[in-house]
mmCIF file of C-alpha atoms in Angstrom:
data_model
loop_
_atom_site.group_PDB
_atom_site.id
_atom_site.type_symbol
_atom_site.label_atom_id
_atom_site.label_comp_id
_atom_site.label_asym_id
_atom_site.label_seq_id
_atom_site.Cartn_x
_atom_site.Cartn_y
_atom_site.Cartn_z
ATOM 1 C CA UNK A 1 79.603 169.994 192.490
ATOM 2 C CA UNK A 2 78.763 167.446 195.170
ATOM 3 C CA UNK A 3 81.696 165.095 195.728
ATOM 4 C CA UNK A 4 80.920 161.511 196.659
ATOM 5 C CA UNK A 5 83.405 159.369 198.560
ATOM 6 C CA UNK A 6 83.215 155.677 199.402
ATOM 7 C CA UNK A 7 84.897 153.398 201.917
ATOM 8 C CA UNK A 8 86.394 150.930 201.625
ATOM 9 C CA UNK A 9 87.556 151.040 198.029
ATOM 10 C CA UNK A 10 88.106 147.301 198.131
ATOM 11 C CA UNK A 11 86.282 144.707 200.191
ATOM 12 C CA UNK A 12 87.229 141.025 200.127
ATOM 13 C CA UNK A 13 84.395 139.045 201.654
ATOM 14 C CA UNK A 14 83.643 135.438 202.507
ATOM 15 C CA UNK A 15 80.716 133.809 200.757
ATOM 16 C CA UNK A 16 77.683 133.835 203.004
ATOM 17 C CA UNK A 17 79.036 136.629 205.169
ATOM 18 C CA UNK A 18 77.754 140.213 205.248
ATOM 19 C CA UNK A 19 79.353 143.149 203.491
ATOM 20 C CA UNK A 20 78.937 146.859 204.062
ATOM 21 C CA UNK A 21 79.904 149.860 201.953
ATOM 22 C CA UNK A 22 79.840 153.451 203.123
ATOM 23 C CA UNK A 23 79.198 156.504 200.981
ATOM 24 C CA UNK A 24 79.592 160.104 202.054
ATOM 25 C CA UNK A 25 78.609 163.259 200.212
ATOM 26 C CA UNK A 26 80.321 166.652 200.501
ATOM 27 C CA UNK A 27 76.927 168.316 201.086
ATOM 28 C CA UNK A 28 73.594 167.176 202.394
ATOM 29 C CA UNK A 29 71.628 165.236 199.818
ATOM 30 C CA UNK A 30 68.271 166.245 201.264
ATOM 31 C CA UNK A 31 66.367 168.040 198.515
ATOM 32 C CA UNK A 32 64.004 170.922 199.286
ATOM 33 C CA UNK A 33 61.133 168.571 198.416
ATOM 34 C CA UNK A 34 62.162 166.375 201.357
ATOM 35 C CA UNK A 35 63.519 163.527 199.272
ATOM 36 C CA UNK A 36 67.112 162.307 199.298
ATOM 37 C CA UNK A 37 68.175 161.268 195.833
ATOM 38 C CA UNK A 38 70.901 158.797 196.656
ATOM 39 C CA UNK A 39 71.100 155.567 194.709
ATOM 40 C CA UNK A 40 73.375 152.546 194.547
ATOM 41 C CA UNK A 41 74.455 150.746 191.406
ATOM 42 C CA UNK A 42 76.242 147.444 190.893
ATOM 43 C CA UNK A 43 78.630 146.815 188.035
ATOM 44 C CA UNK A 44 79.548 143.185 187.522
ATOM 45 C CA UNK A 45 82.739 142.476 185.560
ATOM 46 C CA UNK A 46 82.319 143.291 181.885
ATOM 47 C CA UNK A 47 78.767 144.535 182.324
ATOM 48 C CA UNK A 48 77.053 147.926 182.472
ATOM 49 C CA UNK A 49 75.932 149.314 185.810
ATOM 50 C CA UNK A 50 72.658 148.070 187.252
ATOM 51 C CA UNK A 51 70.392 149.989 189.594
ATOM 52 C CA UNK A 52 70.025 148.367 193.017
ATOM 53 C CA UNK A 53 68.685 151.005 195.390
ATOM 54 C CA UNK A 54 67.132 154.463 194.938
ATOM 55 C CA UNK A 55 66.185 157.199 197.402
ATOM 56 C CA UNK A 56 68.472 155.701 200.055
ATOM 57 C CA UNK A 57 66.583 152.509 200.765
ATOM 58 C CA UNK A 58 64.167 151.557 197.988
ATOM 59 C CA UNK A 59 65.110 148.341 196.245
ATOM 60 C CA UNK A 60 64.619 148.489 192.501
ATOM 61 C CA UNK A 61 62.509 145.876 190.722
ATOM 62 C CA UNK A 62 64.089 142.428 190.771
ATOM 63 C CA UNK A 63 66.815 143.260 193.287
ATOM 64 C CA UNK A 64 67.243 140.532 195.924
ATOM 65 C CA UNK A 65 66.285 141.467 199.461
ATOM 66 C CA UNK A 66 69.775 140.694 200.732
ATOM 67 C CA UNK A 67 70.621 144.201 199.471
ATOM 68 C CA UNK A 68 69.575 147.071 201.712
ATOM 69 C CA UNK A 69 70.331 150.753 201.916
ATOM 70 C CA UNK A 70 70.239 153.177 204.795
ATOM 71 C CA UNK A 71 71.450 156.570 205.893
ATOM 72 C CA UNK A 72 70.545 160.218 205.899
ATOM 73 C CA UNK A 73 71.971 163.645 205.123
ATOM 74 C CA UNK A 74 75.542 163.018 204.049
ATOM 75 C CA UNK A 75 76.189 159.449 205.224
ATOM 76 C CA UNK A 76 74.820 156.356 203.579
ATOM 77 C CA UNK A 77 75.399 152.608 203.678
ATOM 78 C CA UNK A 78 74.769 149.693 201.367
ATOM 79 C CA UNK A 79 74.621 146.306 203.052
ATOM 80 C CA UNK A 80 74.634 142.835 201.588
ATOM 81 C CA UNK A 81 73.308 140.475 204.256
ATOM 82 C CA UNK A 82 74.917 137.320 202.848
ATOM 83 C CA UNK A 83 77.295 137.699 199.930
ATOM 84 C CA UNK A 84 76.804 135.369 197.001
ATOM 85 C CA UNK A 85 79.230 134.701 194.144
ATOM 86 C CA UNK A 86 77.096 136.759 191.754
ATOM 87 C CA UNK A 87 77.574 139.838 193.960
ATOM 88 C CA UNK A 88 81.198 140.231 192.882
ATOM 89 C CA UNK A 89 81.713 143.564 191.192
ATOM 90 C CA UNK A 90 82.061 147.272 191.807
ATOM 91 C CA UNK A 91 79.412 149.210 193.699
ATOM 92 C CA UNK A 92 78.800 152.911 193.131
ATOM 93 C CA UNK A 93 76.747 155.429 195.028
ATOM 94 C CA UNK A 94 75.296 158.263 192.996
ATOM 95 C CA UNK A 95 73.605 161.522 193.927
ATOM 96 C CA UNK A 96 70.873 163.189 191.916
ATOM 97 C CA UNK A 97 69.784 165.807 194.445
ATOM 98 C CA UNK A 98 71.842 168.645 193.039
ATOM 99 C CA UNK A 99 72.513 168.719 189.324
ATOM 100 C CA UNK A 100 74.046 169.264 186.931
ATOM 101 C CA UNK A 101 76.113 167.316 187.372
ATOM 102 C CA UNK A 102 74.906 163.998 188.691
ATOM 103 C CA UNK A 103 77.923 162.588 190.500
ATOM 104 C CA UNK A 104 79.134 159.134 191.383
ATOM 105 C CA UNK A 105 81.357 157.800 194.096
ATOM 106 C CA UNK A 106 84.704 156.251 193.096
ATOM 107 C CA UNK A 107 83.367 152.726 193.469
ATOM 108 C CA UNK A 108 83.975 149.886 195.911
ATOM 109 C CA UNK A 109 85.246 146.597 194.563
ATOM 110 C CA UNK A 110 83.709 143.554 196.233
ATOM 111 C CA UNK A 111 85.383 140.219 195.646
ATOM 112 C CA UNK A 112 85.541 136.859 197.316
ATOM 113 C CA UNK A 113 88.314 135.965 199.726
ATOM 114 C CA UNK B 1 61.400 144.867 176.742
ATOM 115 C CA UNK B 2 63.098 148.192 176.222
ATOM 116 C CA UNK B 3 66.763 148.062 175.239
ATOM 117 C CA UNK B 4 69.457 150.624 174.491
ATOM 118 C CA UNK B 5 72.305 150.096 172.036
ATOM 119 C CA UNK B 6 75.271 152.391 171.474
ATOM 120 C CA UNK B 7 76.909 152.661 168.072
ATOM 121 C CA UNK B 8 79.691 154.656 166.502
ATOM 122 C CA UNK B 9 83.406 154.625 165.662
ATOM 123 C CA UNK B 10 85.672 152.841 168.109
ATOM 124 C CA UNK B 11 88.668 154.979 167.209
ATOM 125 C CA UNK B 12 88.833 158.752 166.988
ATOM 126 C CA UNK B 13 91.856 160.918 166.293
ATOM 127 C CA UNK B 14 92.960 163.603 168.748
ATOM 128 C CA UNK B 15 91.338 167.011 168.162
ATOM 129 C CA UNK B 16 88.487 165.442 166.187
ATOM 130 C CA UNK B 17 84.853 164.994 167.209
ATOM 131 C CA UNK B 18 83.555 161.829 168.830
ATOM 132 C CA UNK B 19 80.066 160.915 167.618
ATOM 133 C CA UNK B 20 77.892 158.193 169.095
ATOM 134 C CA UNK B 21 74.265 157.206 168.703
ATOM 135 C CA UNK B 22 72.025 155.334 171.083
ATOM 136 C CA UNK B 23 69.104 153.441 169.568
ATOM 137 C CA UNK B 24 66.136 152.724 171.787
ATOM 138 C CA UNK B 25 64.196 149.576 170.929
ATOM 139 C CA UNK B 26 61.140 147.957 172.463
ATOM 140 C CA UNK B 27 59.665 151.274 173.533
ATOM 141 C CA UNK B 28 59.360 154.935 172.659
ATOM 142 C CA UNK B 29 61.979 157.553 173.343
ATOM 143 C CA UNK B 30 59.097 160.011 173.540
ATOM 144 C CA UNK B 31 57.932 158.730 176.910
ATOM 145 C CA UNK B 32 57.048 161.635 179.158
ATOM 146 C CA UNK B 33 58.588 159.919 182.165
ATOM 147 C CA UNK B 34 62.208 159.661 181.141
ATOM 148 C CA UNK B 35 65.364 161.446 180.194
ATOM 149 C CA UNK B 36 68.086 159.837 178.102
ATOM 150 C CA UNK B 37 71.673 160.223 179.138
ATOM 151 C CA UNK B 38 75.303 159.554 178.340
ATOM 152 C CA UNK B 39 77.794 158.343 180.936
ATOM 153 C CA UNK B 40 81.402 157.380 180.374
ATOM 154 C CA UNK B 41 83.933 155.199 182.161
ATOM 155 C CA UNK B 42 87.659 155.422 181.412
ATOM 156 C CA UNK B 43 89.337 152.007 181.463
ATOM 157 C CA UNK B 44 89.628 150.770 185.039
ATOM 158 C CA UNK B 45 88.046 153.922 186.453
ATOM 159 C CA UNK B 46 84.727 155.222 187.691
ATOM 160 C CA UNK B 47 81.617 156.685 186.116
ATOM 161 C CA UNK B 48 81.203 160.230 184.833
ATOM 162 C CA UNK B 49 77.861 161.655 183.734
ATOM 163 C CA UNK B 50 78.183 163.593 180.477
ATOM 164 C CA UNK B 51 74.683 164.897 179.880
ATOM 165 C CA UNK B 52 71.027 164.062 179.313
ATOM 166 C CA UNK B 53 68.191 164.966 176.983
ATOM 167 C CA UNK B 54 64.393 164.872 177.079
ATOM 168 C CA UNK B 55 62.440 163.898 173.999
ATOM 169 C CA UNK B 56 61.434 167.536 173.570
ATOM 170 C CA UNK B 57 65.095 168.456 173.180
ATOM 171 C CA UNK B 58 65.648 169.912 176.643
ATOM 172 C CA UNK B 59 69.171 169.151 177.809
ATOM 173 C CA UNK B 60 71.384 169.112 180.875
ATOM 174 C CA UNK B 61 75.166 168.917 180.552
ATOM 175 C CA UNK B 62 78.023 168.305 182.935
ATOM 176 C CA UNK B 63 79.604 171.754 183.377
ATOM 177 C CA UNK B 64 83.069 170.209 183.114
ATOM 178 C CA UNK B 65 82.310 169.054 179.560
ATOM 179 C CA UNK B 66 79.635 171.507 178.479
ATOM 180 C CA UNK B 67 81.832 173.510 176.134
ATOM 181 C CA UNK B 68 82.569 170.386 174.076
ATOM 182 C CA UNK B 69 79.328 168.399 174.296
ATOM 183 C CA UNK B 70 76.179 168.361 172.207
ATOM 184 C CA UNK B 71 73.387 165.871 172.808
ATOM 185 C CA UNK B 72 70.504 165.659 170.358
ATOM 186 C CA UNK B 73 67.422 163.526 169.880
ATOM 187 C CA UNK B 74 65.681 162.144 166.795
ATOM 188 C CA UNK B 75 62.274 160.901 167.857
ATOM 189 C CA UNK B 76 61.443 159.656 164.351
ATOM 190 C CA UNK B 77 64.332 157.207 164.604
ATOM 191 C CA UNK B 78 63.974 156.570 168.348
ATOM 192 C CA UNK B 79 67.581 157.642 168.794
ATOM 193 C CA UNK B 80 69.641 160.154 170.686
ATOM 194 C CA UNK B 81 73.196 161.151 169.961
ATOM 195 C CA UNK B 82 76.364 162.455 171.563
ATOM 196 C CA UNK B 83 78.985 164.681 170.013
ATOM 197 C CA UNK B 84 82.158 165.479 171.924
ATOM 198 C CA UNK B 85 84.541 167.840 170.191
ATOM 199 C CA UNK B 86 88.292 168.397 170.438
ATOM 200 C CA UNK B 87 88.935 164.993 171.971
ATOM 201 C CA UNK B 88 92.165 163.986 173.647
ATOM 202 C CA UNK B 89 93.476 160.721 175.071
ATOM 203 C CA UNK B 90 91.684 161.619 178.314
ATOM 204 C CA UNK B 91 88.382 161.057 176.500
ATOM 205 C CA UNK B 92 89.193 157.391 175.925
ATOM 206 C CA UNK B 93 86.450 155.496 177.719
ATOM 207 C CA UNK B 94 83.538 153.120 177.504
ATOM 208 C CA UNK B 95 80.548 155.287 176.667
ATOM 209 C CA UNK B 96 77.165 154.191 177.979
ATOM 210 C CA UNK B 97 73.747 155.459 177.091
ATOM 211 C CA UNK B 98 71.128 155.141 179.779
ATOM 212 C CA UNK B 99 67.557 155.978 180.639
ATOM 213 C CA UNK B 100 66.756 157.893 183.779
ATOM 214 C CA UNK B 101 63.876 159.435 185.589
ATOM 215 C CA UNK B 102 64.070 163.089 186.490
ATOM 216 C CA UNK B 103 61.149 164.612 188.299
ATOM 217 C CA UNK B 104 62.102 168.085 189.438
ATOM 218 C CA UNK B 105 59.771 168.093 192.413
ATOM 219 C CA UNK B 106 58.858 165.217 194.661
ATOM 220 C CA UNK B 107 59.453 162.305 192.356
ATOM 221 C CA UNK B 108 62.059 159.856 191.272
ATOM 222 C CA UNK B 109 65.590 160.354 190.036
ATOM 223 C CA UNK B 110 67.549 157.297 189.085
ATOM 224 C CA UNK B 111 69.272 155.611 186.150
ATOM 225 C CA UNK B 112 67.371 152.373 185.626
ATOM 226 C CA UNK B 113 68.308 151.066 182.199
ATOM 227 C CA UNK B 114 71.730 151.021 180.553
ATOM 228 C CA UNK B 115 73.162 150.028 177.211
ATOM 229 C CA UNK B 116 76.070 147.623 177.118
ATOM 230 C CA UNK B 117 78.511 150.394 176.356
ATOM 231 C CA UNK B 118 80.962 151.029 173.549
ATOM 232 C CA UNK B 119 84.691 151.596 173.891
ATOM 233 C CA UNK B 120 85.993 154.700 172.170
ATOM 234 C CA UNK B 121 89.744 155.103 171.937
ATOM 235 C CA UNK B 122 91.312 158.444 171.104
ATOM 236 C CA UNK B 123 94.569 157.860 169.292
ATOM 237 C CA UNK B 124 96.357 158.919 166.158
#
C-alpha cells in the first residue's frame, strides 16, 4: 500500500495570512498513463470531506482560487493564499494512483491563532 | 442536485454484522461515469477507504478489510450497501458513502460527493 504522510499535523494561522501543508507519498504517484492522481480534501468541523483539488493542481468546481496545489512524484503541497475563518478544519491528501486501496494522509488541522 | 444519504443501525454488538445503506437521490446510480464507495472515520481520527462498487456490480475492496466486507448495489432502488462482518470496537466510526470517478486509463480519479455520514458504535 502507498503510505501518505503530512506535515505539519497542526497549523495555527492568522486570518489573512498564508498557510501551507505538505504531503509525501511512500512511492511515486505518477501513473503509467502520465497522470498523478493526488487530491486534497477539506473537512470542516462536523461535516463530511469536500474535494478541493484533484490531479495535484486542478481546483474542483466552486473551490475558491485562494486554494492551490503543486508538486510532483512523491512531494506535494496545498497552499491557502489568505486564510479565512471558513477555512478552519482538517485537510487530507489522498492518492488514487495505485489501488486498492485508495489511501489518505493523516490529516492536518488548520485553526486560527 | 445529487445527494447521498447513509442509513442503518447506530449500534452493533461485537461479533455481529454491520449493515448500512446509501440512498442516491437527484440522479441515477447507474451513471457510467462513477463508482460508489464507503469510507470510514473513527472518532477523532483519519479517513479509511473501505471499498467501492460500480452499478454493474464490479467491486474493489481494501485488502485490509476484504475478508469481512461485502458491498452490493440495487439499481432499482438507487441504493448501494455495505456489510462488515465480525465487528469489534475498532470498527466504531462514522461511515460515509461517497461518489467517485475511476477511469483506469488517462482520466479522472477523485471523490467528489459525500454523504453526511452515520456514526456506528460497536458495543455490547
